[in-house]
Short mmCIF file of the N, C-alpha and C atoms (twelve columns), coordinates in Angstrom:
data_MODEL
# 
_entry.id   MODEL 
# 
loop_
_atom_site.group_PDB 
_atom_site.id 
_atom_site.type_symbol 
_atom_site.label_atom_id 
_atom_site.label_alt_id 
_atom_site.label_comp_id 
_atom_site.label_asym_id 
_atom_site.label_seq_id 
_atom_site.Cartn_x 
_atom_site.Cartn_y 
_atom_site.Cartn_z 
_atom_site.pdbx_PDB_model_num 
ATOM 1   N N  . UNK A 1  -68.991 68.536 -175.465 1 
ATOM 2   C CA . UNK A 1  -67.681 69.153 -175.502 1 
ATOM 3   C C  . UNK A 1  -66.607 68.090 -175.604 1 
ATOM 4   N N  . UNK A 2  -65.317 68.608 -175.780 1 
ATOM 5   C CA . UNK A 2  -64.483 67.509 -176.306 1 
ATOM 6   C C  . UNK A 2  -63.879 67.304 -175.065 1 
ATOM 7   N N  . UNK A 3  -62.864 66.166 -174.764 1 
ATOM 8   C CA . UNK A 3  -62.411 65.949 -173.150 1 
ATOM 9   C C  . UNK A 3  -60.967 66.307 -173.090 1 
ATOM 10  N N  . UNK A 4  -60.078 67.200 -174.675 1 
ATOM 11  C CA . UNK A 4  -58.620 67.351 -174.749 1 
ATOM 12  C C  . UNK A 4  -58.522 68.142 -173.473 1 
ATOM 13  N N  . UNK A 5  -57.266 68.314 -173.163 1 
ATOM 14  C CA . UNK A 5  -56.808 68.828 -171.997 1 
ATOM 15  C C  . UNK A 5  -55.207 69.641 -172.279 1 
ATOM 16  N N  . UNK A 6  -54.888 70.950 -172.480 1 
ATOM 17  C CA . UNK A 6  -53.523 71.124 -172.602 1 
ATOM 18  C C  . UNK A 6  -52.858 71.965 -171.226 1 
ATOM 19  N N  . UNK A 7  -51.616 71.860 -170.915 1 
ATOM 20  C CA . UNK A 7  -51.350 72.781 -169.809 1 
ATOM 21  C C  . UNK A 7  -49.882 73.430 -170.526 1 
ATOM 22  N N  . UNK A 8  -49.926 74.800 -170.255 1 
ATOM 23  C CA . UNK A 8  -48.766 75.356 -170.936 1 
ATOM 24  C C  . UNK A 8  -47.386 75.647 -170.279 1 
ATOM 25  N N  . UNK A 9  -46.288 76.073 -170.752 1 
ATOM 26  C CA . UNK A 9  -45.246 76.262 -169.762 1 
ATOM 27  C C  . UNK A 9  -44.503 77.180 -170.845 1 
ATOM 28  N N  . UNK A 10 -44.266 78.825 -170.149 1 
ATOM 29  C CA . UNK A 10 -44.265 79.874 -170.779 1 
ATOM 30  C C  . UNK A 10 -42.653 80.662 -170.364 1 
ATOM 31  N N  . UNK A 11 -42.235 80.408 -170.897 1 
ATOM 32  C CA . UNK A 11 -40.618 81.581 -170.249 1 
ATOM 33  C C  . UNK A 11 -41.165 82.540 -171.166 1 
ATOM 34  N N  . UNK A 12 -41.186 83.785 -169.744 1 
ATOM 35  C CA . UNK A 12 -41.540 85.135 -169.991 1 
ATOM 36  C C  . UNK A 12 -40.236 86.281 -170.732 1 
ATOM 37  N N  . UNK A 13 -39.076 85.588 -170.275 1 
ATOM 38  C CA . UNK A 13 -38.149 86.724 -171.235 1 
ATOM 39  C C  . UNK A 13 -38.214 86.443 -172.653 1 
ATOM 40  N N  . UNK A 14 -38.075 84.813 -172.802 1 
ATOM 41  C CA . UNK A 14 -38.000 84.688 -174.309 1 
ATOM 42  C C  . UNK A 14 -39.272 84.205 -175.254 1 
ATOM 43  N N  . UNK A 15 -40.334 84.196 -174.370 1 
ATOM 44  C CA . UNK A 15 -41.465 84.062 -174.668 1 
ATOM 45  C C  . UNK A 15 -42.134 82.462 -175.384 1 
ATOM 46  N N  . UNK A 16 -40.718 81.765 -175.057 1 
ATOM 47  C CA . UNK A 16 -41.006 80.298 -175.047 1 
ATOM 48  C C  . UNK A 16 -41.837 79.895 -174.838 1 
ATOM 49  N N  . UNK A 17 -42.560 79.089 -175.497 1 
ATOM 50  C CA . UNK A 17 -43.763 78.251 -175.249 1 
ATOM 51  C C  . UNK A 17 -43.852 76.750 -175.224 1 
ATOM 52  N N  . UNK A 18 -44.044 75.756 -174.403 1 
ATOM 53  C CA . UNK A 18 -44.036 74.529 -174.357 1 
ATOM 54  C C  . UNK A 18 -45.801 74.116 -174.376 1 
ATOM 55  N N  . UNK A 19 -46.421 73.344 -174.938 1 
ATOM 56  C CA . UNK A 19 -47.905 72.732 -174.516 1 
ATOM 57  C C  . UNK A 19 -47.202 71.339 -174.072 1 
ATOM 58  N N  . UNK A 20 -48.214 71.112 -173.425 1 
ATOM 59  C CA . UNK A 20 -48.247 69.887 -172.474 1 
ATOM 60  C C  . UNK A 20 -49.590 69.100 -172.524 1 
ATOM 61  N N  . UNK A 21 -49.347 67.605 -173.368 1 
ATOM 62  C CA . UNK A 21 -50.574 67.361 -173.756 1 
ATOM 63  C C  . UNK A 21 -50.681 66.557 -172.226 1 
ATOM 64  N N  . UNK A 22 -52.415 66.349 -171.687 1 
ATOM 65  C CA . UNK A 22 -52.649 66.021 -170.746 1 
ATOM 66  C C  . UNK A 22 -53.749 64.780 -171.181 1 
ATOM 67  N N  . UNK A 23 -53.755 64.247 -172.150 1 
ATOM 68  C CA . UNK A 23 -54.328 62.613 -172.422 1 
ATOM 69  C C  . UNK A 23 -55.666 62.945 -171.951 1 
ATOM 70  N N  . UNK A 24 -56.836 64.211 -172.183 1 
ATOM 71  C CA . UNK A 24 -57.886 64.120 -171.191 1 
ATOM 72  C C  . UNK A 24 -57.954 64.292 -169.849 1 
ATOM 73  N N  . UNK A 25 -56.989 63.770 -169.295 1 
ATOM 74  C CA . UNK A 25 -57.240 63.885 -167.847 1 
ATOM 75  C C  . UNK A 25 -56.413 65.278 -167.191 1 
ATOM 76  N N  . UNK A 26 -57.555 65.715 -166.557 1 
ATOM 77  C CA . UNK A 26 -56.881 66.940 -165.925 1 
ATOM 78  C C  . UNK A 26 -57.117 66.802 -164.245 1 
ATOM 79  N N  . UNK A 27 -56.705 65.688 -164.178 1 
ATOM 80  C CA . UNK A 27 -56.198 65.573 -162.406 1 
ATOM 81  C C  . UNK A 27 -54.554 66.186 -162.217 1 
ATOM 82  N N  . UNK A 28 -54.258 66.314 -161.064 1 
ATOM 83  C CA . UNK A 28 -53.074 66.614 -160.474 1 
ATOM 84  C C  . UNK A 28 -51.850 65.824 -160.328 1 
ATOM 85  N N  . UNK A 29 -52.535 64.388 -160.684 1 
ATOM 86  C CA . UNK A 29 -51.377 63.414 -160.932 1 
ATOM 87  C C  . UNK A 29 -50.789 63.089 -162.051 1 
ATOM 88  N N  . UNK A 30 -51.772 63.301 -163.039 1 
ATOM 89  C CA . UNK A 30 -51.787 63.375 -164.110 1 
ATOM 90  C C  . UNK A 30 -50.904 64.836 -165.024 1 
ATOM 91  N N  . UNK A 31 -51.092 65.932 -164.802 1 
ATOM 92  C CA . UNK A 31 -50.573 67.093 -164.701 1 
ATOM 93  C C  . UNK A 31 -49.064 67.151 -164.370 1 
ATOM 94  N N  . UNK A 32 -49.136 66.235 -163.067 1 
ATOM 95  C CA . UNK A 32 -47.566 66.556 -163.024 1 
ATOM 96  C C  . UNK A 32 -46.757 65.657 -163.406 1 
ATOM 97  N N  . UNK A 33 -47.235 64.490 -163.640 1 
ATOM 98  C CA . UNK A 33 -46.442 63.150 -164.644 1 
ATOM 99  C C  . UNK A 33 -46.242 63.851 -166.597 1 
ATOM 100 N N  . UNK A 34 -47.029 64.346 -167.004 1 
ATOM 101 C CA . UNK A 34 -46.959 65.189 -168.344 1 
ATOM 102 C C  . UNK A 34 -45.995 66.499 -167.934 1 
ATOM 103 N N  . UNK A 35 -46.015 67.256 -167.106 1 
ATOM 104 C CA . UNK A 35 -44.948 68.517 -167.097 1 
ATOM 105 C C  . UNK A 35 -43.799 67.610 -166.487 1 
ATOM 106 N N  . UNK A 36 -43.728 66.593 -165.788 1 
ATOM 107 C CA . UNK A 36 -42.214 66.441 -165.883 1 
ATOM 108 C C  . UNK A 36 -41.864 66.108 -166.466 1 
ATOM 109 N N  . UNK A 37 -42.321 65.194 -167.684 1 
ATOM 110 C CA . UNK A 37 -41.508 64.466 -168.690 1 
ATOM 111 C C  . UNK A 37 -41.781 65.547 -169.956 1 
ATOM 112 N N  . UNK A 38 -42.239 67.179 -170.021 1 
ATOM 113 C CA . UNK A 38 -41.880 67.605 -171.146 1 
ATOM 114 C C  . UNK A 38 -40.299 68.612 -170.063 1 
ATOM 115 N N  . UNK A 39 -40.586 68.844 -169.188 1 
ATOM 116 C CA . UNK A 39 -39.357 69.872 -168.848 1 
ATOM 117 C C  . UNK A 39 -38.608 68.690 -168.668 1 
ATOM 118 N N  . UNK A 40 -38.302 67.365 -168.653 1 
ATOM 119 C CA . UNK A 40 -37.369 66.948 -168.900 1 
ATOM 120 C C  . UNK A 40 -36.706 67.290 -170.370 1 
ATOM 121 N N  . UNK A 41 -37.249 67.522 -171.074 1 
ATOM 122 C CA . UNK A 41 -36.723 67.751 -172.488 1 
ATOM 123 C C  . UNK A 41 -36.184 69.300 -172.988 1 
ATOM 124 N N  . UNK A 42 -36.227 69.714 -172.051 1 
ATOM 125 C CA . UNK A 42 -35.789 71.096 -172.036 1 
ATOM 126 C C  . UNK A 42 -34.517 71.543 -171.111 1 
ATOM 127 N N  . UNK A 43 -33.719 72.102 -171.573 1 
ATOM 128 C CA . UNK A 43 -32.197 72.343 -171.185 1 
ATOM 129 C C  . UNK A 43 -32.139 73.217 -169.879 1 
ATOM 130 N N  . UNK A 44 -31.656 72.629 -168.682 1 
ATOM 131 C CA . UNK A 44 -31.747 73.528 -167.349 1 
ATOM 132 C C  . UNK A 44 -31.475 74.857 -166.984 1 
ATOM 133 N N  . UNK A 45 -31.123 75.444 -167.869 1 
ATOM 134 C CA . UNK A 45 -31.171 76.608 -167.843 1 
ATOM 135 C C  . UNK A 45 -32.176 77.453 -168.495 1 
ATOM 136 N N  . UNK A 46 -32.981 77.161 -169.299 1 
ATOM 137 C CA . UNK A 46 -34.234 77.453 -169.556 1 
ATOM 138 C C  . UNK A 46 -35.220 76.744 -168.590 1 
ATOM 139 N N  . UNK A 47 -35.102 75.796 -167.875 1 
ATOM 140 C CA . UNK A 47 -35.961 75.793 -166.371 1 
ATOM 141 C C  . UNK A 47 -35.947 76.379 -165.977 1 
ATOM 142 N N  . UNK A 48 -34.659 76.469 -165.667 1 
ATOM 143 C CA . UNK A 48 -34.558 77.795 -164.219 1 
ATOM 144 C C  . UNK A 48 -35.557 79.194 -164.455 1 
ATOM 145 N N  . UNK A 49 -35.714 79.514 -165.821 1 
ATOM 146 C CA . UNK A 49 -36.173 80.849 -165.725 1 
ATOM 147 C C  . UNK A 49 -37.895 80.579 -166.020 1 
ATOM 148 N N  . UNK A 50 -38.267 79.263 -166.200 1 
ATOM 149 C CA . UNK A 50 -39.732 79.099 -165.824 1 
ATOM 150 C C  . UNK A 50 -40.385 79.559 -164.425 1 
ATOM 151 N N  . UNK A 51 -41.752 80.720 -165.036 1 
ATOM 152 C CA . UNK A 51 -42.415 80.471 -163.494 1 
ATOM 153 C C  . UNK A 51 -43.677 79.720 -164.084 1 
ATOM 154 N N  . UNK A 52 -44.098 79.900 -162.870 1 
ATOM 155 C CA . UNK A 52 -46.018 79.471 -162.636 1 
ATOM 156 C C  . UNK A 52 -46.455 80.256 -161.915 1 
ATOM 157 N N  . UNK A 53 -47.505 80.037 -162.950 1 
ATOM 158 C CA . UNK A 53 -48.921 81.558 -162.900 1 
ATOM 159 C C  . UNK A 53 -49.938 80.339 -163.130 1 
ATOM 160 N N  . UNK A 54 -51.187 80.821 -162.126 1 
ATOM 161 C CA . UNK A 54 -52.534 80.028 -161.677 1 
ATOM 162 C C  . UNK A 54 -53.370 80.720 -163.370 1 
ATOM 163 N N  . UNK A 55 -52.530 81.703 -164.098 1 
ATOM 164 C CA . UNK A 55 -53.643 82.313 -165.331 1 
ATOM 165 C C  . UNK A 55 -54.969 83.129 -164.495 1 
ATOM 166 N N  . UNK A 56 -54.958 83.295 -163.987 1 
ATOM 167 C CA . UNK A 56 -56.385 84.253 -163.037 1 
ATOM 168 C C  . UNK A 56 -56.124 85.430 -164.164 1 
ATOM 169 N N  . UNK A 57 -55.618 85.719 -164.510 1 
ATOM 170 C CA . UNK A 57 -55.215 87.563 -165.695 1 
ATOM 171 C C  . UNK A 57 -55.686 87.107 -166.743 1 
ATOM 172 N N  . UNK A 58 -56.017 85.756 -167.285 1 
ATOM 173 C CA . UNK A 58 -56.026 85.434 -169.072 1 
ATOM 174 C C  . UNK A 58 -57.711 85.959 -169.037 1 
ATOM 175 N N  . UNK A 59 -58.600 85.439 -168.572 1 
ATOM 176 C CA . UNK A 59 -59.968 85.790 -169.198 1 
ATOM 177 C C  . UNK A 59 -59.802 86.903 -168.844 1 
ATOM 178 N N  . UNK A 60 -58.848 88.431 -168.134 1 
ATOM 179 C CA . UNK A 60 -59.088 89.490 -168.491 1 
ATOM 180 C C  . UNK A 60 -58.698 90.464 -169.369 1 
ATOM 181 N N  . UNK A 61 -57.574 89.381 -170.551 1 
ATOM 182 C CA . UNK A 61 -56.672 89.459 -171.658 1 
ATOM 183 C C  . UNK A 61 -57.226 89.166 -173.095 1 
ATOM 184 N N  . UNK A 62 -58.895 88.551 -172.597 1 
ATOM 185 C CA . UNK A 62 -59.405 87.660 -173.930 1 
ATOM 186 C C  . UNK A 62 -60.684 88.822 -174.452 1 
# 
């Protein structure tokens, strides 16, 4: 299998989509050094209306 790694960041009103490349590594330090430097690039008011979801609903969507 291949070792890519993406983590997404989804605003639900406007259905925005950000990927977040994760270099392979899918540790927690790693994870959150890649989502801060892409929501740095994104205008604070489209933060604000980001949530987080663990995805537990997607394999019952697929």
């Amino acid at each position: 299998m291949g070792h890519s790694a993406i983590g997404t960041l989804v605003d639900r009103t406007s259905r925005y989509v950000r990927l977040v490349h994760l270099n392979g590594s899918r540790s927690s330090h790693d994870f959150a050094q890649a989502v801060t430097a892409v929501l740095a690039s994104i205008p604070e008011p489209a933060r604000r209306s980001l949530t987080w979801t663990k995805a537990l609903k997607w394999p019952a969507t697929i």
